[in-house]
Short mmCIF file of C-alpha atoms in Angstrom, two decimals:
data_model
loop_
_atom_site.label_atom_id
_atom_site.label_comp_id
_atom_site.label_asym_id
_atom_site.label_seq_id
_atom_site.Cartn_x
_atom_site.Cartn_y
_atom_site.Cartn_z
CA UNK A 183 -22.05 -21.57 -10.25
CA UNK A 184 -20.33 -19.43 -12.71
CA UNK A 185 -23.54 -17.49 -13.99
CA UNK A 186 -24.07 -16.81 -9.65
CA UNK A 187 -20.55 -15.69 -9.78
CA UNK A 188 -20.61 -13.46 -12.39
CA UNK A 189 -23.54 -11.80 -11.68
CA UNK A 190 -22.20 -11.32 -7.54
CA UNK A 191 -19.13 -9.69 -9.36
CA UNK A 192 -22.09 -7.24 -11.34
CA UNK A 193 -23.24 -6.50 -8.51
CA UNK A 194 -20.22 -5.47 -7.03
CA UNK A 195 -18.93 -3.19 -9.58
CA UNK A 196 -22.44 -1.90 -9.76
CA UNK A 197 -22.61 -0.74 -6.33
CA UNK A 198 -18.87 0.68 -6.70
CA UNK A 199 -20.58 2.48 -9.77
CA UNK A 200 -23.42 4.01 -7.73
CA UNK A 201 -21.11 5.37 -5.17
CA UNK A 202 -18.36 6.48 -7.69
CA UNK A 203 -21.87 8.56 -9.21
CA UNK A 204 -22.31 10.07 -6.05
CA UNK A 205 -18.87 10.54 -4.60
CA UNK A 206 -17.83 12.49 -8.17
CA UNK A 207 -21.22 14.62 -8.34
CA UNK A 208 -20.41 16.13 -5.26
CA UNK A 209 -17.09 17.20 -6.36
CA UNK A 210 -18.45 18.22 -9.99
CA UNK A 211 -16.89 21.42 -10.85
CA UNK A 212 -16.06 22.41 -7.66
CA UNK A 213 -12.42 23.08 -8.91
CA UNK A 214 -13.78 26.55 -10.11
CA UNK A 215 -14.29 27.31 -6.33
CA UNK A 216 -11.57 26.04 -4.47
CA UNK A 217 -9.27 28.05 -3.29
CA UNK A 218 -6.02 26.21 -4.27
CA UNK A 219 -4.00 29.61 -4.57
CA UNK A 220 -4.58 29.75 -1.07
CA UNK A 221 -3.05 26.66 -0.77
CA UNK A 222 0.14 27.80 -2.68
CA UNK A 223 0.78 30.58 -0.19
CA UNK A 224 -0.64 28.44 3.05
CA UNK A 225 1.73 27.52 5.96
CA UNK A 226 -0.27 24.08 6.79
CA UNK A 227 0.86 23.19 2.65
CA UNK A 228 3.35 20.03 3.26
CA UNK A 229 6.65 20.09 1.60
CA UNK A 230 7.26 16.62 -0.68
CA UNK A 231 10.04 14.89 -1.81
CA UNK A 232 9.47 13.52 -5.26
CA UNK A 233 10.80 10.04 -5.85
CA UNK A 234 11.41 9.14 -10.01
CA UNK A 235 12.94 5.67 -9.61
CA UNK A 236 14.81 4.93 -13.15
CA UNK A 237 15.94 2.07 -15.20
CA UNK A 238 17.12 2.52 -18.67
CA UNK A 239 14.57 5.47 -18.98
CA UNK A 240 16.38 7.60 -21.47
CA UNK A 241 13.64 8.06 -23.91
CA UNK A 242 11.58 9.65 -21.23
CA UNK A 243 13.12 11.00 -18.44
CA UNK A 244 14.29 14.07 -19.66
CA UNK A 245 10.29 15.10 -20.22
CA UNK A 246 9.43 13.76 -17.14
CA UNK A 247 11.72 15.67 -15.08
CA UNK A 248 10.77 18.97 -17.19
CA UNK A 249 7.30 18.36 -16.04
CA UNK A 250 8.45 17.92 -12.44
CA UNK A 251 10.22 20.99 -12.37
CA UNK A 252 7.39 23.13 -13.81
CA UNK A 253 4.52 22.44 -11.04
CA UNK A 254 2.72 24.75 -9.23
CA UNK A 255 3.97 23.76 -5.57
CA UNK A 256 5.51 25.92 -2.77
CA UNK A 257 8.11 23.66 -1.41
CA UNK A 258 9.67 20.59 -3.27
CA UNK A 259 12.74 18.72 -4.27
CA UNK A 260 12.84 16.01 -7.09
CA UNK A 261 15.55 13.08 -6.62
CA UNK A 262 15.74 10.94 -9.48
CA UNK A 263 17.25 7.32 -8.53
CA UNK A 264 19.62 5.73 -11.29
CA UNK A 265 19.19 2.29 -10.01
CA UNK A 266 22.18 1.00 -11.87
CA UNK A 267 20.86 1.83 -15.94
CA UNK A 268 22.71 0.50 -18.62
CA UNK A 269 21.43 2.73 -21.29
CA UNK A 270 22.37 7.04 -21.09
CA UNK A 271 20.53 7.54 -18.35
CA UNK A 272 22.84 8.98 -16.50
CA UNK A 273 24.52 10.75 -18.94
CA UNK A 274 21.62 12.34 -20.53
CA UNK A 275 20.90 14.03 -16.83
CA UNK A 276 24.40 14.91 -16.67
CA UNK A 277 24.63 17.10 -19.45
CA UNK A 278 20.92 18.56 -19.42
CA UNK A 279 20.70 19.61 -16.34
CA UNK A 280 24.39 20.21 -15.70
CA UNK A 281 24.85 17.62 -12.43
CA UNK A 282 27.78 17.44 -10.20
CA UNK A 283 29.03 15.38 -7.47
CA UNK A 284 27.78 16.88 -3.94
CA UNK A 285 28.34 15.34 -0.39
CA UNK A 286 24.91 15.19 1.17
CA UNK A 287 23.58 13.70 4.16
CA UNK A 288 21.95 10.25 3.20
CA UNK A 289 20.22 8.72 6.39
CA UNK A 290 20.34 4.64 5.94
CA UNK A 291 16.33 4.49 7.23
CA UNK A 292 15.65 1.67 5.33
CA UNK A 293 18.14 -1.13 3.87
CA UNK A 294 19.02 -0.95 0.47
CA UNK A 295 21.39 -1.27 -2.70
CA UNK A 296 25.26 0.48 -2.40
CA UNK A 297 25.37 4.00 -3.14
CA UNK A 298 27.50 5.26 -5.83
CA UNK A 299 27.04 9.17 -6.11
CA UNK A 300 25.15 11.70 -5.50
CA UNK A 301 24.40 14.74 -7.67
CA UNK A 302 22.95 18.25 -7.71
CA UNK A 303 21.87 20.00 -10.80
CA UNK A 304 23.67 23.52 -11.26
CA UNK A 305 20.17 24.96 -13.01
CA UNK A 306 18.07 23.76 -10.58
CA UNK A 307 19.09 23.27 -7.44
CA UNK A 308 15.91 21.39 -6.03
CA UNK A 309 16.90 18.70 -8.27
CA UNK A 310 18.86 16.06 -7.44
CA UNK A 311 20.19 12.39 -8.73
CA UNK A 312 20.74 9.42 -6.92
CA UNK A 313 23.32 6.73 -8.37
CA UNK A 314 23.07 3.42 -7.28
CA UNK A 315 23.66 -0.23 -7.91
CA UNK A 316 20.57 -1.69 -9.57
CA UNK A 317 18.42 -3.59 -6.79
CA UNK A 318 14.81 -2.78 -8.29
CA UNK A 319 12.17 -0.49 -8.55
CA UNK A 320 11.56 -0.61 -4.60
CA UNK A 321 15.30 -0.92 -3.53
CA UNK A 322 15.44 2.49 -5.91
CA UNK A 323 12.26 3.69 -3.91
CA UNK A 324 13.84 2.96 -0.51
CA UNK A 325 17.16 4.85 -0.99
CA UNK A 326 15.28 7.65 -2.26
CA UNK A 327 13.53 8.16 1.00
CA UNK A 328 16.72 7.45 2.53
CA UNK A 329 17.88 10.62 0.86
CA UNK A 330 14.83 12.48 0.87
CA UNK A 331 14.28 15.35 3.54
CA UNK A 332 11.02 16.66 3.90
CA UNK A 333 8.18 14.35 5.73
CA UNK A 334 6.05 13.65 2.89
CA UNK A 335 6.97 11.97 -0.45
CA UNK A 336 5.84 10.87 -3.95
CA UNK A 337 6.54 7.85 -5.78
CA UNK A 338 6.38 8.76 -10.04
CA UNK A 339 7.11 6.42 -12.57
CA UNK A 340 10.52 7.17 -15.03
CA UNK A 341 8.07 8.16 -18.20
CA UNK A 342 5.27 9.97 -16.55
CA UNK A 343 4.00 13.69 -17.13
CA UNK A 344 1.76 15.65 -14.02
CA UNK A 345 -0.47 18.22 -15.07
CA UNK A 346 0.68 21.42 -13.23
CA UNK A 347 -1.88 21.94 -10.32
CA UNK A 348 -1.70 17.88 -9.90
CA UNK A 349 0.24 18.22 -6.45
CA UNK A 350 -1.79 20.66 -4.58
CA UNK A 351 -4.75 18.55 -6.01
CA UNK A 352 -3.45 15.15 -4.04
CA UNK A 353 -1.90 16.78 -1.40
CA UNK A 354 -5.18 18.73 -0.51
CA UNK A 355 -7.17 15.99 2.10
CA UNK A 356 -3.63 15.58 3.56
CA UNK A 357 -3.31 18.93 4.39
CA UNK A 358 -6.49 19.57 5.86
CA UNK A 359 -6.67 16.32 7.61
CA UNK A 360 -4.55 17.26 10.26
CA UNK A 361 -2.27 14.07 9.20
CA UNK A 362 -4.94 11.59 9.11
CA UNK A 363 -4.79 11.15 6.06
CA UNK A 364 -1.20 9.56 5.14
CA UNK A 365 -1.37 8.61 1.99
CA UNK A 366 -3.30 9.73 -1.42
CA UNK A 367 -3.48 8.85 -4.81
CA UNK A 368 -4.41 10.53 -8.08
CA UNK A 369 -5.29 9.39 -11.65
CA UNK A 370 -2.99 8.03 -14.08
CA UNK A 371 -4.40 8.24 -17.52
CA UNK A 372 -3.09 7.55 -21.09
CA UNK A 373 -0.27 9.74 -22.88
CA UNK A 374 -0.29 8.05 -26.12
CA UNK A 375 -1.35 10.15 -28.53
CA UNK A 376 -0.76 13.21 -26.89
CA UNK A 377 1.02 16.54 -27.66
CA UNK A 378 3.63 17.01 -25.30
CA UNK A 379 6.31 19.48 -25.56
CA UNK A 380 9.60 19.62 -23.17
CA UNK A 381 7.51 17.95 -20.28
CA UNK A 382 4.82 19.99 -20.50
CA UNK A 383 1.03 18.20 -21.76
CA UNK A 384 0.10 20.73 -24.61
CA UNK A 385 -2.86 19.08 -26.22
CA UNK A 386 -5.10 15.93 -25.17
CA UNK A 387 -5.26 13.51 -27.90
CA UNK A 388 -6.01 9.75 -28.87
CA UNK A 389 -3.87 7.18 -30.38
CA UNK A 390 -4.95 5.39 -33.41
CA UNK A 391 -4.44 1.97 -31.99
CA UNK A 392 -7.07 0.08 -30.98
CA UNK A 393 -5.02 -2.01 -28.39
CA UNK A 394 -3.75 1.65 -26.63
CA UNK A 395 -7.61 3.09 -27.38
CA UNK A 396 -8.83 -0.32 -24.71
CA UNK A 397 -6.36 0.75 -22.44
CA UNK A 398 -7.59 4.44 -22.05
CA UNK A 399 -10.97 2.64 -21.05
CA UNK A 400 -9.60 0.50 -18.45
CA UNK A 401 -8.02 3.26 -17.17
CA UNK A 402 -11.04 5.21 -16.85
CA UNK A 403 -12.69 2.52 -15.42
CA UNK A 404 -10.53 1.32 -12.84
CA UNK A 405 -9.91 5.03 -11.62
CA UNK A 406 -13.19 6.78 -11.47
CA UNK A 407 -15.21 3.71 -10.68
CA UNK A 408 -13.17 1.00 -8.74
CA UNK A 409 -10.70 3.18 -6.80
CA UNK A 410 -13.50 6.34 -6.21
CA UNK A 411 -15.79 3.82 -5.09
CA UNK A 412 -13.47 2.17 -2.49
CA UNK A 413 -11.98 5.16 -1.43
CA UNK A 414 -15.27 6.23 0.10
CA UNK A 415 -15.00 3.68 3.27
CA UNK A 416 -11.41 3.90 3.40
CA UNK A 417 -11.15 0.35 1.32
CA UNK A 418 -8.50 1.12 -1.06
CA UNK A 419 -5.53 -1.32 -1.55
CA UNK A 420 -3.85 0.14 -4.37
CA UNK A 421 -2.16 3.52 -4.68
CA UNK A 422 -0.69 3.84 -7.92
CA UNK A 423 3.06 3.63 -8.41
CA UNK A 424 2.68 5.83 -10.88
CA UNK A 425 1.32 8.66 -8.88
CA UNK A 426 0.90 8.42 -4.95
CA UNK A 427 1.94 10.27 -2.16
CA UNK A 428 2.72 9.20 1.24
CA UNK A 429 3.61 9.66 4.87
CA UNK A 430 7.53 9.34 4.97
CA UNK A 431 7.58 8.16 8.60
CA UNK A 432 4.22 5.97 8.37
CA UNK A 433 6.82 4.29 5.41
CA UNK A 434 9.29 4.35 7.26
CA UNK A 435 7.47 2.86 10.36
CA UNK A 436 6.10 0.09 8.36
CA UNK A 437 9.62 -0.93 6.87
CA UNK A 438 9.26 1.16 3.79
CA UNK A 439 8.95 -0.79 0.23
CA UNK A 440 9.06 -4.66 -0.16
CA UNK A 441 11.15 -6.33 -3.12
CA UNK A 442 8.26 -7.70 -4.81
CA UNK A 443 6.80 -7.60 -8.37
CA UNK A 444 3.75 -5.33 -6.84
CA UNK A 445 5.50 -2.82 -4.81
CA UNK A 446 2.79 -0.19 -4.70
CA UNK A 447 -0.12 -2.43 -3.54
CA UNK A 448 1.89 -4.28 -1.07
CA UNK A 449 2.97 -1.23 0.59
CA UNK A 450 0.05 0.07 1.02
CA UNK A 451 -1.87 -3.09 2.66
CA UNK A 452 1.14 -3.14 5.04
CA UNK A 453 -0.01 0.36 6.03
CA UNK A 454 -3.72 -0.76 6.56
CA UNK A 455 -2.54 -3.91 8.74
CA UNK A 456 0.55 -1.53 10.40
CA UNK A 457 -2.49 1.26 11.71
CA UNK A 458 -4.85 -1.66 12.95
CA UNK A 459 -2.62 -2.89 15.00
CA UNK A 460 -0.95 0.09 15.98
CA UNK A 461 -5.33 0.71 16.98
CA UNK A 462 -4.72 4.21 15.41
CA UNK A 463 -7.04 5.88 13.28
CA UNK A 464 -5.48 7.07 9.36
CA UNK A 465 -6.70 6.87 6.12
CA UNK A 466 -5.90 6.33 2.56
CA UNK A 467 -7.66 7.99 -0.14
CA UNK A 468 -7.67 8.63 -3.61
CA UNK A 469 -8.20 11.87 -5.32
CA UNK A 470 -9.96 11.57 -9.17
CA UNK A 471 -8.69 14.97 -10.64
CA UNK A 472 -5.21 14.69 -10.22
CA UNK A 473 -4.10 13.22 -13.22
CA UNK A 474 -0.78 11.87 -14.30
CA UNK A 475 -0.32 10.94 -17.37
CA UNK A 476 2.16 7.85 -18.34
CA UNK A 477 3.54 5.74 -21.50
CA UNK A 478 1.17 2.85 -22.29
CA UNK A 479 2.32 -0.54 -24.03
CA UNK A 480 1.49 -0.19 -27.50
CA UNK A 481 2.02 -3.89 -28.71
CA UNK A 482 0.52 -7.32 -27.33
CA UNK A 483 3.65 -8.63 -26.43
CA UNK A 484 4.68 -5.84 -23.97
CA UNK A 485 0.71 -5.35 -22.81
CA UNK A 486 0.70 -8.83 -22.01
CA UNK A 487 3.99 -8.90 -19.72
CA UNK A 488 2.68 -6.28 -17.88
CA UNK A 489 -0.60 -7.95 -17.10
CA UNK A 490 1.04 -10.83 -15.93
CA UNK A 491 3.09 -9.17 -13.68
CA UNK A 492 0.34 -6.96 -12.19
CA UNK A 493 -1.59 -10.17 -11.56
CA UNK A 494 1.51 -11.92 -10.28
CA UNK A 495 1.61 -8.54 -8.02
CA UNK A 496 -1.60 -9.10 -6.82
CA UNK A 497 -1.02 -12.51 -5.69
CA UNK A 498 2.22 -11.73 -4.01
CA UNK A 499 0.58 -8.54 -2.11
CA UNK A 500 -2.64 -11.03 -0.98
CA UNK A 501 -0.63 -13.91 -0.03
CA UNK A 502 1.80 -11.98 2.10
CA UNK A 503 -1.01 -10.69 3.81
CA UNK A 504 -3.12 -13.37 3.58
CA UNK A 505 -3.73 -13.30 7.90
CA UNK A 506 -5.79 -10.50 7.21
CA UNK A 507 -8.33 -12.38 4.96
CA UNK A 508 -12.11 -12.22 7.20
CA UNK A 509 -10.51 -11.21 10.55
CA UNK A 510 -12.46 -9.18 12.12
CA UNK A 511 -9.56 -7.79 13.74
CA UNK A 512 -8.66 -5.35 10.71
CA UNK A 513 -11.52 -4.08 9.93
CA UNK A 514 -13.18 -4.11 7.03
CA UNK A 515 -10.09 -4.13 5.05
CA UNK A 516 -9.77 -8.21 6.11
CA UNK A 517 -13.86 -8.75 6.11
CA UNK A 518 -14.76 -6.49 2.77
CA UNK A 519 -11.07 -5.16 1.00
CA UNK A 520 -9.05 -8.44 0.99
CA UNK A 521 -11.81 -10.70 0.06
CA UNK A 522 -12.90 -8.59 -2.54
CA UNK A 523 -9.22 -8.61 -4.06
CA UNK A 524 -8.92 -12.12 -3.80
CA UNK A 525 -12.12 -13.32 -5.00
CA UNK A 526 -12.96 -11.09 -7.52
CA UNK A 527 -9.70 -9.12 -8.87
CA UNK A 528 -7.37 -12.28 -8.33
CA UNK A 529 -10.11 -15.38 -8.91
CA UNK A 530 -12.21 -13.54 -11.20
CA UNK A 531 -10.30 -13.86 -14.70
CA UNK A 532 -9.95 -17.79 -14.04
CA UNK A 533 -13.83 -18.14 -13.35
CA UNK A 534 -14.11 -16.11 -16.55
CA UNK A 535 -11.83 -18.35 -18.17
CA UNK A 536 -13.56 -21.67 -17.63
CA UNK A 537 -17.05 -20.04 -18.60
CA UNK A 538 -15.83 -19.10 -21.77
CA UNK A 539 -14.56 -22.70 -22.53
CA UNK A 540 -17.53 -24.91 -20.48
CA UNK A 541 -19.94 -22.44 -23.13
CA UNK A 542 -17.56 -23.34 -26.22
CA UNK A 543 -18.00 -27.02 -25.12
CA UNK A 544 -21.41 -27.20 -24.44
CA UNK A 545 -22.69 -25.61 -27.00
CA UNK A 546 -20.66 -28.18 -29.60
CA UNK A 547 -21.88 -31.16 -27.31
CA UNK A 548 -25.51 -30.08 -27.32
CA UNK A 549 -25.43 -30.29 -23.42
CA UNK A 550 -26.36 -26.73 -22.62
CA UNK A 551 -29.79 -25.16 -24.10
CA UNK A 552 -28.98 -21.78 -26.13
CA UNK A 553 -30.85 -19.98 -24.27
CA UNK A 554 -28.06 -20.45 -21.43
CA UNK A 555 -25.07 -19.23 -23.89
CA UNK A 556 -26.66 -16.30 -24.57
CA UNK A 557 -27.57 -15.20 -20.99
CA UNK A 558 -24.02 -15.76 -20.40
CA UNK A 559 -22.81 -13.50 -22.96
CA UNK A 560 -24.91 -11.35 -22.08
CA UNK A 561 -23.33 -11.00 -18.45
CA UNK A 562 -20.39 -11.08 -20.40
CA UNK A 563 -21.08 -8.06 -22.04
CA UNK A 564 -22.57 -6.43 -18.89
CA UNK A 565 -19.02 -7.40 -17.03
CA UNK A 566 -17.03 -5.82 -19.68
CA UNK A 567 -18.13 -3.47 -21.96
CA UNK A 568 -21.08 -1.71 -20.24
CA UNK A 569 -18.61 -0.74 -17.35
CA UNK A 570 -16.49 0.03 -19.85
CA UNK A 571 -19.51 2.81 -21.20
CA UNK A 572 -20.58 3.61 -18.21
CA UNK A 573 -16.62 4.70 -17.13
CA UNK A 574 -16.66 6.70 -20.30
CA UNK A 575 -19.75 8.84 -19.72
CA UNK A 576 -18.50 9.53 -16.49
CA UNK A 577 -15.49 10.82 -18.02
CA UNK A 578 -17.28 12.93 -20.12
CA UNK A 579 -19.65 14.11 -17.49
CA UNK A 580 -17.37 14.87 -14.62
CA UNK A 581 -13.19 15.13 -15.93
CA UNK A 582 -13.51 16.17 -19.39
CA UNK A 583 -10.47 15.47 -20.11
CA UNK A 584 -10.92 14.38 -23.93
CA UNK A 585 -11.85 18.01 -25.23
CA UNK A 586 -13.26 16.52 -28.40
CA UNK A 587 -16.44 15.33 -28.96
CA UNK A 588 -14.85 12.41 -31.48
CA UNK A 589 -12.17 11.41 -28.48
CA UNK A 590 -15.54 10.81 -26.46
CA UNK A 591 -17.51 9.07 -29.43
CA UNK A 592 -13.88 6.79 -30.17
CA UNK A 593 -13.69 5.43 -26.32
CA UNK A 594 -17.62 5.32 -26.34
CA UNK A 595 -17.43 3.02 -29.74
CA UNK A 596 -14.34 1.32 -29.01
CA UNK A 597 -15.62 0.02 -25.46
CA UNK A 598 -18.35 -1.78 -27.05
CA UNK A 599 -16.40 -4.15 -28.59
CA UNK A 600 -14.37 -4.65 -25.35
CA UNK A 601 -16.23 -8.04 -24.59
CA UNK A 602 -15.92 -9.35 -28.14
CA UNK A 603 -11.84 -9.59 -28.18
CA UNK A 604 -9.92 -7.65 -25.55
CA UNK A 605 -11.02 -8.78 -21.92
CA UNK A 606 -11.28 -12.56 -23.63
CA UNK A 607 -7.12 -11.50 -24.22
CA UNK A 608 -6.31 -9.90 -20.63
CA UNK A 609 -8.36 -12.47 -19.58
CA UNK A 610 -5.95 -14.92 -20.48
CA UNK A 611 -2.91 -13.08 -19.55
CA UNK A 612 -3.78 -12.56 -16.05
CA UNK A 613 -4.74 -16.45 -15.87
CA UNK A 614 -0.89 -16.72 -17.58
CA UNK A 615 0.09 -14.90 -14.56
CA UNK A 616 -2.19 -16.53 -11.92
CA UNK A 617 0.13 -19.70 -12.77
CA UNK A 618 3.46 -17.97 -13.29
CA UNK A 619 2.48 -16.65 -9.32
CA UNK A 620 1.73 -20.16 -8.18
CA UNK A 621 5.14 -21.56 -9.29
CA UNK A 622 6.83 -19.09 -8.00
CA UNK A 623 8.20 -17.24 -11.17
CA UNK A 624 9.95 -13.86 -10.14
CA UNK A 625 10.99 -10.56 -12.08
CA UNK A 626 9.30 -7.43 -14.04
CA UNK A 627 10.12 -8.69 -17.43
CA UNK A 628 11.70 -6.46 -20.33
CA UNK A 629 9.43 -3.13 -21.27
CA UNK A 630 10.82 -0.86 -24.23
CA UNK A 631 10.11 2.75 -23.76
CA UNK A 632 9.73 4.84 -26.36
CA UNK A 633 8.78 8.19 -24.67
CA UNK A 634 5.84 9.87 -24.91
CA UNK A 635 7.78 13.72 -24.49
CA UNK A 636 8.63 15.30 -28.00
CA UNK A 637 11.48 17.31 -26.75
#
C-alpha cells in the first residue's frame, strides 16, 4: 500500500513537472519583449494598496519598506499595520520616515482589532502606518483593507524585499483580464545570503548553511513546479502571504481574512467556493517571475515551528472547507484541488512516516526481502531529491536567478542529499503538526528575525 502510494504521489508531481516544463517554456525570455513600460504609462494599469502587516519586525522593516517605496509602479500607497508590537517598531517608523498623526477616513468593511492611530509619513506621502491593538496577522490584514483605498491590494510579509518590476509583473494577467482574474501570486525565494542595501537586492548570493541551502530548493520546487503546474487549470489553493495580490471587493465579498494559523490558503479556497456558488467565472493564478524575496529560518528550532504551523494551516484551511472535498458542485477544485491537498500535501508526510519505520523494522526482523528496502528508497529518492534536481535545472534554465555557475552547482549538489537527512526531518515536523492540528493546538509560535536588509 505504501510503495502504490508513493509512486501515485510520483506520478503526480511528475505530471505537475511536465506541465510546469511547458507552461515556463512558453514564457522563456519573453520578458525581453514585453512591453511593461507600456504598462507603466497605461490607463487599464490598477492602482494597489500594499498591505505590510507587522509584529515586532524591527530588524527588517525599515528595508522592507525602502524596497516598497522604490518600485516601478504608477499608482500605489503602502500602509504598514503595527498590530500592537512590543519591540521599536513603531518608533523606528516614526523617526525614519518622519510619521505624524493624520485623521483619515477608515471604512469598518470587515471586523477587526481597536484602532489606535493613524499616521502619514512627511517624506513620503504614499506611505502610511496603521496602529492597532495586536489581534494577528489577519486581524492586521483586515484593518488594512479597512483603510486601504484603491480596489486592488497586496498582502507582504514584515521582512520581505520585491525586486523593482515585481508589481507590474503580478499585476499583468489582472490587467488584461478584464477583472477575471482576481487574484495573483508571485515567487518568494530565499534572501539569506544576499547583498541587500537600504531595501534594495544588490547582489544574489547563497548562504553557507546547509539547513537555509535545503530551503532555497524547496522553494524552487514548490514555486516553479507545484504552483506553475496548478495554476494552469485554475487549481491553485495557495497564494503566498508573502507576496499575493487580490481583488479588494472579491475579499471583501467573501468576509475578508479568517483568524487562523493559515491565513493565506484559507482565504483563497473561500474565494474558489465564494465564485462557484456565486456560478461566476474568475480565476486565480500565479505568476513565476515575480519574485519576492523573504528572511528564511536559519536554525532547526525556528524551521521546525514553522513547518508545524504551515501543516497545522493546512489542516485548518481543508477542514473548514472540507464540504468541498469530491463535490462535483465546485468544480474541479472539490474533485482534483482539495483531494490532492488532503491526500497528498496533508496525508503524505504520515504515509512517509510509517514507510520509513515498517522498512527500519522489517529489515531488523528479516520479514521484508532487500530487494523491497531498496525499491523503496529508491522512490524515496525519486520523491525527494530528484524533484528537488529537476526544480533546480529549471531554475537555471528558465529564472536565472543564481548568476553563478557555483550557486547552481551548490543547490544542484546540496539537493542530492535531500532524501538522506532533510525531508526524513520536515517529514517529522509536519507529522508533529498533523497531531498538534488534531488536538486542537492554536497560535504561530515565537520566530526571531534577524533582518536580511544591511541598512
Amino acid at each position: 500500500m505504501i510503495f502504490l502510494y508513493m509512486i501515485m504521489i510520483i506520478l503526480v508531481y511528475g505530471g505537475m513537472l511536465i506541465l510546469s516544463l511547458f507552461s515556463i517554456r512558453k514564457t522563456y525570455q519573453l520578458d525581453e519583449f514585453e512591453p511593461y513600460e507600456e504598462l507603466l504609462l497605461s490607463e487599464y494599469t490598477k492602482p494597489v494598496s500594499i498591505l505590510v502587516p507587522a509584529y515586532n519586525e524591527s530588524a527588517g522593516i525599515y528595508g522592507s519598506i525602502r524596497s516598497l517605496l522604490s518600485i516601478e509602479y504608477p499608482e500605489y500607497e503602502v500602509i504598514i499595520i503595527n498590530d500592537g508590537s512590543t519591540d521599536d517598531t513603531l518608533e523606528k517608523l516614526t523617526e525614519r520616515f518622519q510619521l505624524v498623526k493624520i485623521n483619515r477616513v477608515y471604512r469598518k468593511l470587515l471586523e477587526t482589532k481597536s484602532i489606535k492611530g493613524i499616521y502619514q509619513s512627511k517624506l513620503y506621502p504614499h506611505l502610511v502606518v496603521l496602529d492597532k491593538e495586536n489581534g494577528g496577522k489577519a486581524d492586521a490584514l483586515n484593518a488594512g483593507i479597512n483603510c486601504s483605498r484603491y480596489p486592488y491590494f497586496c498582502s507582504l510579509d514584515g521582512d520581505s524585499i520585491i525586486e523593482r518590476n515585481a508589481f507590474l509583473k503580478v499585476l499583468k494577467p489582472i490587467i488584461e483580464s478584464d477583472d477575471e482574474v482576481i487574484a495573483s501570486g508571485g515567487s518568494v525565494r530565499i534572501a539569506n545570503g544576499c547583498e541587500i542595501q537600504n531595501g534594495e537586492l544588490i547582489k544574489v548570493g547563497l548562504s553557507r548553511k546547509p539547513i537555509v541551502l535545503m530551503q532555497v530548493i524547496e522553494y524552487l520546487r514548490a514555486f516553479l513546479t507545484g504552483r506553475v503546474g496548478l495554476s494552469q487549470n485554475n487549481l491553485l489553493l495557495i497564494v503566498s502571504g508573502a507576496f499575493g495580490v487580490f481583488s479588494k471587493k472579491w475579499v471583501v465579498e467573501a468576509g475578508g481574512y479568517a483568524h487562523t494559523v493559515g491565513e493565506d490558503m484559507e482565504l483563497v479556497v473561500r474565494l474558489h467556493r465564494f465564485m462557484k456558488e456565486k456560478k461566476v467565472n474568475k480565476k486565480i493564478m500565479y505568476v513565476p517571475d515575480p519574485v519576492c524575496w523573504t528572511e528564511a529560518p536559519d536554525s532547526i528550532m525556528f524551521l521546525r515551528r514553522q513547518r508545524k504551523r504551515w501543516h497545522r494551516g493546512l489542516f485548518d484551511s481543508l477542514w473548514k472547507h472540507k464540504r468541498l472535498m469530491f463535490n462535483p458542485k465546485y468544480g474541479s477544485i472539490g474533485l482534483f484541488s482539495m483531494p490532492y491537498f488532503f491526500f497528498i500535501e496533508f496525508l503524505g508526510p504520515f504515509v512517509e512516516l510509517l514507510g520509513y519505520i515498517l522498512l527500519i523494522i522489517s529489515i531488523f526482523t528479516g520479514s521484508i526481502q532487500i530487494e523491497y528496502g531498496i525499491l523503496f528508497f529508491l522512490l524515496s529518492l525519486i520523491y525527494g531529491s530528484i524533484y528537488s534536481m529537476a526544480a533546480v535545472l529549471l531554475e537555471e534554465w528558465s529564472m536565472e536567478k543564481y548568476p553563478k555557475v557555483r550557486h547552481f552547482a551548490i543547490l544542484f549538489l546540496m539537493s542530492l542529499t535531500e532524501t538522506l537527512w532533510y525531508r526524513p526531518l520536515t517529514v517529522l515536523w509536519r507529522v508533529e503538526g498533523m497531531i498538534e492540528a488534531i488536538f486542537g493546538k492554536k497560535g504561530w509560535g515565537e520566530m526571531v528575525r534577524k533582518g536580511v536588509s544591511n541598512d
